[in-house]
XYZ file of C-alpha atoms in Angstrom:
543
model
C 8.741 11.778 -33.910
C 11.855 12.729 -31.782
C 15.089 11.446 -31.971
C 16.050 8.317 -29.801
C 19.401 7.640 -27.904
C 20.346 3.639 -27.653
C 22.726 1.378 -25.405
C 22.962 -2.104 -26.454
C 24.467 -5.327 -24.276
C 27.302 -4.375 -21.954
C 26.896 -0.925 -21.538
C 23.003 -0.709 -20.887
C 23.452 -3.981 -18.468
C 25.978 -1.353 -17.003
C 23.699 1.646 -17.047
C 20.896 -0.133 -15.795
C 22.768 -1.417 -12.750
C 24.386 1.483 -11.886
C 20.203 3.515 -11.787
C 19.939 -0.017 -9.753
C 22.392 0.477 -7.158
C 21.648 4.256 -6.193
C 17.473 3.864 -5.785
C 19.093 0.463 -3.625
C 21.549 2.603 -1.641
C 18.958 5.351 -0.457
C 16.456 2.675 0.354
C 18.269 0.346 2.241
C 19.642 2.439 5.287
C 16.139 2.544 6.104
C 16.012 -1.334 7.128
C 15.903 -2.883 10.832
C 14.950 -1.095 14.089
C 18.004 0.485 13.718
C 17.601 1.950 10.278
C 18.266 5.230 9.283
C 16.001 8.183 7.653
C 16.161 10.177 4.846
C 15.833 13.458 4.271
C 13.056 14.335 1.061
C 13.740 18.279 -0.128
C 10.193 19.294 -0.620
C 8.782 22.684 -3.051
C 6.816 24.139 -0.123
C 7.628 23.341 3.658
C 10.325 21.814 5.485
C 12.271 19.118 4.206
C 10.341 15.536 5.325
C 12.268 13.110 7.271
C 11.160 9.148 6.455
C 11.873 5.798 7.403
C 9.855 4.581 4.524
C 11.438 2.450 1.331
C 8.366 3.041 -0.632
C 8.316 6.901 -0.291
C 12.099 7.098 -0.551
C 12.044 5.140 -3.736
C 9.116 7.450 -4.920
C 10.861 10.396 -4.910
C 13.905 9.591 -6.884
C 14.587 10.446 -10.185
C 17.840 10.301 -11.258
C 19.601 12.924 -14.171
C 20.746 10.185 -16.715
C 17.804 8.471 -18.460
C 19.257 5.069 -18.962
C 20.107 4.863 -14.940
C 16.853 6.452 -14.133
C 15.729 3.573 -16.030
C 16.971 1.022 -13.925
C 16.331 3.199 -10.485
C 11.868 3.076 -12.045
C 12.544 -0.901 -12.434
C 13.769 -1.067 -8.511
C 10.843 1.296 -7.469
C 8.339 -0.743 -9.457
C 9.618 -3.557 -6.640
C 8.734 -1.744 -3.812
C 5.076 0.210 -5.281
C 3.857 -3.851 -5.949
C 5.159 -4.604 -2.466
C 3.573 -1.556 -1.100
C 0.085 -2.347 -3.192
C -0.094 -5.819 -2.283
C 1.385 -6.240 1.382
C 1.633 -2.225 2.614
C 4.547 -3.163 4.358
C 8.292 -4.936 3.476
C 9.164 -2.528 0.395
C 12.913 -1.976 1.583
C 13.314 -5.759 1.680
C 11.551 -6.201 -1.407
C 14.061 -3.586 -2.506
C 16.982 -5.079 -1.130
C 16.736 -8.743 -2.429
C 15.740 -7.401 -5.848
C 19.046 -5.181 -5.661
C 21.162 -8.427 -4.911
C 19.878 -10.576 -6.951
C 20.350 -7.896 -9.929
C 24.200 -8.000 -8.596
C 24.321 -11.556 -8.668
C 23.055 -12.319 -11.925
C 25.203 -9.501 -13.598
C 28.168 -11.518 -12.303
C 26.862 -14.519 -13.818
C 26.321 -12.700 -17.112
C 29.578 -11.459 -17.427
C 31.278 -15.119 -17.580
C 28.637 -15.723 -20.417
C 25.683 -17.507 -19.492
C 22.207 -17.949 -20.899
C 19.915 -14.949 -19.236
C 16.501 -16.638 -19.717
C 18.086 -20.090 -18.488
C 19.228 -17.466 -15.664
C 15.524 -16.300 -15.397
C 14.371 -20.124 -15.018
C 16.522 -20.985 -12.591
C 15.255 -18.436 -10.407
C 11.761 -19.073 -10.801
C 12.175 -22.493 -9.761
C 14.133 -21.272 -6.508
C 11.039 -19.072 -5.679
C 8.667 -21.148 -5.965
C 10.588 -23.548 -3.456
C 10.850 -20.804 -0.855
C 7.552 -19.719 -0.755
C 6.490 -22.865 -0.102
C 9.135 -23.269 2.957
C 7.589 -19.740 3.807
C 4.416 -20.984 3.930
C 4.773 -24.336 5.567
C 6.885 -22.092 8.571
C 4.338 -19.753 9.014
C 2.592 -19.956 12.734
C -1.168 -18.226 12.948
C -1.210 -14.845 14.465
C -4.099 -14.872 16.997
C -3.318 -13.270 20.048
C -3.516 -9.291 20.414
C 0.128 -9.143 22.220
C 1.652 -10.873 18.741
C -0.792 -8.187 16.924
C 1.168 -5.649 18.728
C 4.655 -6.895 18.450
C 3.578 -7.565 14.196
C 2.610 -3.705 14.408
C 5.753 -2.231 16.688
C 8.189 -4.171 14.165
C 6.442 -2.862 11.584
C 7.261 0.749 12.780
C 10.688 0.611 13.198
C 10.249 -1.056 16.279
C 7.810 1.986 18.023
C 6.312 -0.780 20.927
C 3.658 2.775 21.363
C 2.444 2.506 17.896
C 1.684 -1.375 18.253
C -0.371 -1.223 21.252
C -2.382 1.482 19.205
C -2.844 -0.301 16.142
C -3.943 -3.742 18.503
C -6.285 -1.755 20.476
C -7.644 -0.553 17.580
C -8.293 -4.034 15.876
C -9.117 -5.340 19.003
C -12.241 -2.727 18.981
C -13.725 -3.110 15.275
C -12.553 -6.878 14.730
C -9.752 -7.844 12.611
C -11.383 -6.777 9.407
C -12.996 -3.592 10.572
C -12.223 -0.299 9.513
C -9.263 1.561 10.931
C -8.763 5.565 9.532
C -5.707 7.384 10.611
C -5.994 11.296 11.517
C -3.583 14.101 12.733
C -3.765 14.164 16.276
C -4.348 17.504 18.067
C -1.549 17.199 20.963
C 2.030 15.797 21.854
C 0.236 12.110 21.952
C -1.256 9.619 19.811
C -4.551 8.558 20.949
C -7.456 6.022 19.669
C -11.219 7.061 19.269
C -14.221 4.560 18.302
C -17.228 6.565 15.731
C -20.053 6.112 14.010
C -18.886 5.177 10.255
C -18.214 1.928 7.798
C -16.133 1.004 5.392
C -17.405 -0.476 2.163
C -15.174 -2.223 -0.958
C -15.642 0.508 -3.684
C -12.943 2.811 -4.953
C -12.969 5.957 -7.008
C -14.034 5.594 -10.386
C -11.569 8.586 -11.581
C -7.493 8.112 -10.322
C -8.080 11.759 -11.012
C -10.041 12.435 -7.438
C -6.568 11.704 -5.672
C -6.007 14.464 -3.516
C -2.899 12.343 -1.390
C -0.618 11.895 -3.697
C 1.465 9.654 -0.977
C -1.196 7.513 -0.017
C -3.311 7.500 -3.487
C -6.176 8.169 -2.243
C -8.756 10.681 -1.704
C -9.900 12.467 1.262
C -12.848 14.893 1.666
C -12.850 16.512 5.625
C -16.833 17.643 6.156
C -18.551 16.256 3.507
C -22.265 15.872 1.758
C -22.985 12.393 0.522
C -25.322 11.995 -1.868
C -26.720 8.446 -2.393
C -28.657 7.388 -5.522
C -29.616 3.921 -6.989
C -29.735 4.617 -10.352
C -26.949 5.691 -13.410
C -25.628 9.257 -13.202
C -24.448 10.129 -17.143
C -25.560 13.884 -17.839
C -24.853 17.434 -16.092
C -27.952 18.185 -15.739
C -28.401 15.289 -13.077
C -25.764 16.674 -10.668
C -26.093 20.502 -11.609
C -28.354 21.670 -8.407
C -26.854 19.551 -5.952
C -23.218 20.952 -6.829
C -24.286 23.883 -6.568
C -25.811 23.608 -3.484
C -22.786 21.297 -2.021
C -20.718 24.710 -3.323
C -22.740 27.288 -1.550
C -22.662 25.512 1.958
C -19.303 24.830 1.056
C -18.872 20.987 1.731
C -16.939 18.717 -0.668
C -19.463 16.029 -2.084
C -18.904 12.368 -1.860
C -21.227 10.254 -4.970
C -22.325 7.200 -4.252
C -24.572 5.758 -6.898
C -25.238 2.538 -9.160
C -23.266 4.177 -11.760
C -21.317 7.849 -12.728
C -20.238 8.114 -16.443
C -19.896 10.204 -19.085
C -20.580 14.240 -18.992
C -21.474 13.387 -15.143
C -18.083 11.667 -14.195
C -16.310 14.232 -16.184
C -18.340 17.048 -14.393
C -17.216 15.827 -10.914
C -13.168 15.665 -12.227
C -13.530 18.878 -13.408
C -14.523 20.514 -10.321
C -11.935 18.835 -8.214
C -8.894 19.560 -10.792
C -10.069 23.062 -11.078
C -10.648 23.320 -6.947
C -14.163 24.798 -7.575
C -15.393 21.782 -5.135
C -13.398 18.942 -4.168
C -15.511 15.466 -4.873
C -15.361 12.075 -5.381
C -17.338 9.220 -7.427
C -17.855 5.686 -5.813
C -19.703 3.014 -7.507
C -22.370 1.875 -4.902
C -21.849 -1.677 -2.727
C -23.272 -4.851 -3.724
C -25.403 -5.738 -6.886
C -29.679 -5.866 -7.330
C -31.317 -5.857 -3.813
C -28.542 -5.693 -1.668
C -27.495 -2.868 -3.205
C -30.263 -0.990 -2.792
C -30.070 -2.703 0.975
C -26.629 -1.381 1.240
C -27.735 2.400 -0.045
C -30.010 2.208 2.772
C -27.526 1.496 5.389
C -25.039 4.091 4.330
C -28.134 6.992 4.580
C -28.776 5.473 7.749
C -24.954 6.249 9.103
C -24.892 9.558 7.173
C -28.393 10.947 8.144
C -29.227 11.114 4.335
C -31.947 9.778 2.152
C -31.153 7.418 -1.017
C -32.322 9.527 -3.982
C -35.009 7.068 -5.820
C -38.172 7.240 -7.891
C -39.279 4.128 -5.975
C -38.660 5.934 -2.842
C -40.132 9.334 -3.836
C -37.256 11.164 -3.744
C -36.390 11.480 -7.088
C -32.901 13.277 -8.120
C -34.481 16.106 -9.943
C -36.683 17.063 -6.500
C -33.638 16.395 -3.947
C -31.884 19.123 -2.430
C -29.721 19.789 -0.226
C -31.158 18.680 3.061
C -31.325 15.208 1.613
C -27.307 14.552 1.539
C -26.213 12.639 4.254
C -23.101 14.164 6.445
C -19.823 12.880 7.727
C -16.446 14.369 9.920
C -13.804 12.512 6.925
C -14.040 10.224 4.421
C -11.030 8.321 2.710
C -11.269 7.017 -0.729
C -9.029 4.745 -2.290
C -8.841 2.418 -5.535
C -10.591 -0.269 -3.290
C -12.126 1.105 -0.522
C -14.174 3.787 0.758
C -14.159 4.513 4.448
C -16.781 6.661 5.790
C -15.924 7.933 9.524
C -18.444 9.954 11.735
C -21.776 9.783 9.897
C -24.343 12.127 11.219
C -26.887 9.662 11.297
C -29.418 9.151 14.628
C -27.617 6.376 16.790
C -30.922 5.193 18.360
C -32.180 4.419 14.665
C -28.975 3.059 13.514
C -29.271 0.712 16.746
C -32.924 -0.009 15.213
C -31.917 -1.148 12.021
C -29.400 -3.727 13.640
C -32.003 -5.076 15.676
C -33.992 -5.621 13.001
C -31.267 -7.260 10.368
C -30.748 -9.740 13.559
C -34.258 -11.034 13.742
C -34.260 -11.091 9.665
C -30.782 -13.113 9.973
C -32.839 -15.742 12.635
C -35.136 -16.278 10.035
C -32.755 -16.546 6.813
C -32.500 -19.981 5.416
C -29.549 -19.881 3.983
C -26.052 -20.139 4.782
C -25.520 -16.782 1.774
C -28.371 -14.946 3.372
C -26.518 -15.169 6.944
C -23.384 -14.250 5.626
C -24.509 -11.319 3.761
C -26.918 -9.889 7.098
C -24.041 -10.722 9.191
C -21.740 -8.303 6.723
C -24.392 -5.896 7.484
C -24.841 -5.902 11.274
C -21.081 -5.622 11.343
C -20.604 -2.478 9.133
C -23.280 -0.644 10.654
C -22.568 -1.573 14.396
C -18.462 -2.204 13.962
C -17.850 1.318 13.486
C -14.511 2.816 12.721
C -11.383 3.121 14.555
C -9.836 6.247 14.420
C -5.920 6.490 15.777
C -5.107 10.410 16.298
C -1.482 10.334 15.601
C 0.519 13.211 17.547
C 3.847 14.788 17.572
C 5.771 17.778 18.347
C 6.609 19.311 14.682
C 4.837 18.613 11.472
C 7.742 16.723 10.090
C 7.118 14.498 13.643
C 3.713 13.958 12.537
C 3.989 13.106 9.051
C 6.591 10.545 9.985
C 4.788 9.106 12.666
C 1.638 8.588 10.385
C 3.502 6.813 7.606
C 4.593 4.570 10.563
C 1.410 3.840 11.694
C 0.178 3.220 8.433
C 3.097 0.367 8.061
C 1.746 -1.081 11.078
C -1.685 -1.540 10.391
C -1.034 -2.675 6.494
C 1.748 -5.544 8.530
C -0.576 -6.599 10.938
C -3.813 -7.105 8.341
C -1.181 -9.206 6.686
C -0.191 -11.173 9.878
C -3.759 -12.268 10.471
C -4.188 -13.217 6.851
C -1.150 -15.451 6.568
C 0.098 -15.754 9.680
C 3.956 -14.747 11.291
C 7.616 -15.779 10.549
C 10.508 -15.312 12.646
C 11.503 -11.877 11.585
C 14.907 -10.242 11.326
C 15.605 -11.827 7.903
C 16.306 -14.923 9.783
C 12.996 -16.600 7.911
C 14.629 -16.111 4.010
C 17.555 -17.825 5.508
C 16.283 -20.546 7.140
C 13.976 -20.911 4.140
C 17.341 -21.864 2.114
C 16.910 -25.059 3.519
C 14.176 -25.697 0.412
C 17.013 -24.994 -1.929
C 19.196 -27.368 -0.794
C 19.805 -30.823 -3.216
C 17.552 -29.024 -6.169
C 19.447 -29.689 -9.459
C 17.685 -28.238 -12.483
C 20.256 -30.495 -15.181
C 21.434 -27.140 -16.355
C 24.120 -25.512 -15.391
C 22.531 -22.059 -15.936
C 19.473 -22.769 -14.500
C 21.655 -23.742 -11.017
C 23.225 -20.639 -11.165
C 19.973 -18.690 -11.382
C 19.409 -21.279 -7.856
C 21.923 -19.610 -6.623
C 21.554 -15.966 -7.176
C 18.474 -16.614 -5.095
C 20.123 -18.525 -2.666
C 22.795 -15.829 -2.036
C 20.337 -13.083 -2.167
C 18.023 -14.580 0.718
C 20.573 -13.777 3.358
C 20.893 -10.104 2.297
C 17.933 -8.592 4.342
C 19.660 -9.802 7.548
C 22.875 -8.801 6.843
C 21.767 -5.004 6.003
C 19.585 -5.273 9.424
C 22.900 -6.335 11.005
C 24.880 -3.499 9.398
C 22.863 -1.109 9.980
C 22.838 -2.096 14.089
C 27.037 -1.313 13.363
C 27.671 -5.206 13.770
C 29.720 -7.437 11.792
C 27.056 -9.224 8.869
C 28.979 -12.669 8.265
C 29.473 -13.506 11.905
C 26.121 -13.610 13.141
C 24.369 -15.063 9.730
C 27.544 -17.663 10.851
C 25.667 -17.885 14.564
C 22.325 -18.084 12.864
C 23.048 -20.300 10.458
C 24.789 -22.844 13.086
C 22.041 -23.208 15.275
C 18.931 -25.826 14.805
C 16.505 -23.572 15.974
C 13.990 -22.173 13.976
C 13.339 -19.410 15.309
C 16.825 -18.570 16.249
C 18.236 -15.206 15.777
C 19.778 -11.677 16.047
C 17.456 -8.868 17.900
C 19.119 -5.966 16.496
C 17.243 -3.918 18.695
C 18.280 -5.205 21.746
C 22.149 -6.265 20.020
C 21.455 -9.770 21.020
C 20.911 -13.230 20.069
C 17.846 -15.721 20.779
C 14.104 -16.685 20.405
C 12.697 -14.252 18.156
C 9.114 -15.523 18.312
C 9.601 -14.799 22.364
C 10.926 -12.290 21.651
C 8.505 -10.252 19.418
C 10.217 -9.842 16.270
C 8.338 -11.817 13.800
C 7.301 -11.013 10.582
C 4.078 -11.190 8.704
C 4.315 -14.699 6.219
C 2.429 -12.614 3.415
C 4.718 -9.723 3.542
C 7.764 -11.665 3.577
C 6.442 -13.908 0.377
C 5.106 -10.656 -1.189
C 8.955 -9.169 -1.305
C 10.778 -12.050 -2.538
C 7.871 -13.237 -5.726
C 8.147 -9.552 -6.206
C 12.054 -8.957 -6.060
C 12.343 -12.182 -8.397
C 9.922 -10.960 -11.087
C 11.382 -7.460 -11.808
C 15.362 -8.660 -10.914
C 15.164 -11.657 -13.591
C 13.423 -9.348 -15.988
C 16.297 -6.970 -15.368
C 18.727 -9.491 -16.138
C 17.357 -10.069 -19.721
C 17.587 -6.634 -20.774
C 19.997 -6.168 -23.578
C 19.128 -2.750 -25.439
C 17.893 0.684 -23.930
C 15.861 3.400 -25.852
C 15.707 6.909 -24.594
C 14.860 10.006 -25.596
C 17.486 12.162 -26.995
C 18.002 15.136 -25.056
C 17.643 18.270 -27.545
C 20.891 20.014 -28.815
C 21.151 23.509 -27.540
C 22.063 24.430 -31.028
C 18.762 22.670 -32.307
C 16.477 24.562 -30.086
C 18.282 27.963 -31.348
C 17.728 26.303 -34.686
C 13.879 25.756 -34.428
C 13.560 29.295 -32.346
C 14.857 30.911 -35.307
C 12.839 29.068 -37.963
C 9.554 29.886 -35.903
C 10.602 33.721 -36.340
C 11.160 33.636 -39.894
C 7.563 32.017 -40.732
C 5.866 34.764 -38.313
């Protein structure tokens, strides 16, 4: 076992907030329409330029292990954020960060860090509830659009994209975004579905950014039974291999020496693949199978069909342009199958849905229809330089994660000004402890914070206009930082998806208070140059 270094009380409260406060600092210039970027040094390429908390969190990792410590606790903030919402990791980041400051202070003068910890909780739970009880539906596609231009640092372009693009598959169709070929971004309509399966291996992740895997060009093969040996996938690798197409498995099952087989080939690069449990249980997924050959142009490999795996070859794969796999999700886009049969098969799940007689049968047919006729959206992001592009995707990405979110849970008033006119909640609530009150009050203090970084970074003055804000009755009062100027935010168009904004603050709250009751560090020790000479020179005397 190796060596371990230690800081107890003071000094790892001290070491912790210090890895706190730079991850904090790089993340939070990024907030408002008129954040700043960062700059990410990259092995190969040109430095990337973002305006994205999560990715600038990801890539920090700071020299001195009990800092870097605290720095992973603050980027654990914004990866939930980022995994639950897909949008609202610097605010996440930024309440967490004050409320860490806060409750330090509160430390110091002596009191009780799980009474601390309580006192918080209590305050959250009040605000989301304010949060929840001021949240307006989002139903029109102009508030769509002004969700999705917020969203991407206030890019009014991006948000007519991402609402046109809703607007064509529904609001819970599938949207995939592409590099575009030209100057401008542009939105296409194809053939393709998206189905609720993710990769069965973390190890097919080919985007590290975006955790997920994506196969340009690729067979499908489609099978309704368990795939456990080599020998099952053997001749169809192969063949995948020789017409050099990256295979996409989509079966009841992948395990053992089969699963393995597939990671394998993509970790070595011999063929790039991916394993997806198949949609739906008993009939409908066999149903399902069917519908995904249809879109692909493939056949479902099946005894009861006649195609059994050991007889299928090539030919009976099914084709797409792209398909994007994540832990959740699989998103096929451009299937080669026959439009006029596709168009066929909905006809013919309509007249079965007229004759269903039940309200599950409908709802399952009508899930159907609307994957295989839906399509998928595809927004072709362009830009000048690849730096431009890879920006401008991670933009658009924000927006569409913010606007799902918006139609989910509906809007807030956005610009911060919904955390502080969510203080009202807090107002009057005594715990009966006076340690619990001050954990009421970290929270309390910390819920103005997002608007006064959006504030500072627009160069104005934070305390006189959360003053302004603060002074007026209306709701939906506020700063545009955009435009420099107070008003209506709703009329506006800066509002704020409710789920996002409740996302960052349950998630700021549970990793700050844990923070707070830290009071030892273990590390390990960094090796003594003297003790690697050491063990060099014992290794030579036993050879």
């Amino acid at each position: 076992m190796t060596a371990k270094k230690l800081a107890f009380h003071e000094d790892a409260r001290e070491r912790i907030r210090r890895g706190v406060e730079t991850l904090a600092e790089a993340v939070k210039v990024t907030l408002g329409p008129r954040g700043r970027t960062v700059v990410l040094e990259r092995e190969f390429g040109p430095p990337q330029i973002v305006n994205s908390g999560v990715v600038v969190a990801r890539a920090i990792e700071l020299e001195d292990r009990f800092e870097n410590m605290g720095a992973q606790l603050l980027r654990e903030v914004a990866a939930r954020t980022s995994e639950s919402a897909g949008d609202g990791t610097t605010t996440a980041t930024v309440l967490a960060h004050q409320m860490v400051q806060e409750g330090l202070k509160y430390l110091a003068a002596g009191m009780n860090p799980m009474d601390l910890k309580r006192g918080m909780e209590q305050a959250i739970e009040r605000v989301v509830a304010e949060l929840k009880a001021m949240a307006q539906p989002c139903a029109t596609a102009q508030e769509i659009a002004h969700v999705a231009a917020i969203s991407a640092n206030n890019d009014s372009s991006i948000g007519d994209l991402v609402a046109r693009a809703m607007d064509k598959v529904g609001r819970d169709g599938a949207v995939s975004i592409e590099d575009g070929s030209g100057m401008t971004s542009e939105l296409e309509v194809v053939e393709g579905m998206q189905f609720d399966r993710g990769f069965l291996s973390a190890y097919f992740i080919n985007e590290a950014e975006k955790q997920s895997c994506v196969l340009e060009e690729p067979a499908v093969l489609l099978c309704d039974q368990k795939l456990s040996t080599v020998q099952d996938l053997v001749p169809l690798l192969e063949a995948a291999s020789k017409a050099g197409a990256p295979l996409l498995v989509v079966a009841e099952e992948v395990e053992a020496d089969a699963l393995a087989t597939l990671v394998v080939n993509s970790i070595r690069g011999v063929l790039r693949t991916c394993a997806v449990k198949a949609p739906g249980f008993g009939d409908r997924r066999k149903a399902m199978l069917q519908d995904i050959a249809l879109m692909t142009g493939g056949q479902v490999l099946s005894a009861e069909l006649g195609v059994s795996l050991e007889k299928a070859t090539f030919e009976h794969l099914g084709r797409a342009r792209r398909v994007v796999v994540d832990k959740d999700s699989t998103t096929i886009v451009g299937g080669a199958g026959d439009r006029e049969r596709i168009r066929q098969r909905i006809e013919s799940l309509k007249a079965e849905r007229r004759e269903a007689t039940s309200d599950y049968d409908r709802e399952k047919l009508d899930e159907r229809i609307a994957k295989l006729a839906g399509g998928v959206a595809v927004i072709k992001v362009g830009a000048a330089t690849e730096t431009e592009l890879k920006e401008r995707k991670l933009r658009v990405e924000d927006a569409l994660h913010a606007t799902r979110a918006a139609v989910e849970e509906g809007v807030v008033p956005g610009g911060g000004v919904a955390l502080v006119r969510a203080r009202k909640a807090l107002q009057g609530l005594a715990t009966g402890n006076l340690d619990e009150d001050s954990g009421v009050k970290i929270v309390a203090r910390a819920l103005e914070e997002p608007l006064r970084r959006i504030v500072l970074n627009a160069a104005q003055e934070p305390s006189i206009v959360l003053d302004r804000v603060e002074a007026s009755p209306e709701r939906a009062f506020g700063y545009n930082a955009a435009r420099c100027e107070y008003g209506d935010l709703v009329e506006m168009g800066v509002i704020d998806p409710a789920k996002v904004t409740r996302l960052a603050l349950q998630n700021a709250g549970s990793i700050a208070s844990l923070i707070l009751t830290v009071d030892c560090l273990i590390a390990e020790a960094p090796r003594k140059e003297t003790e690697r000479a050491g063990s060099l020179a014992a290794a030579r005397e036993m050879e």
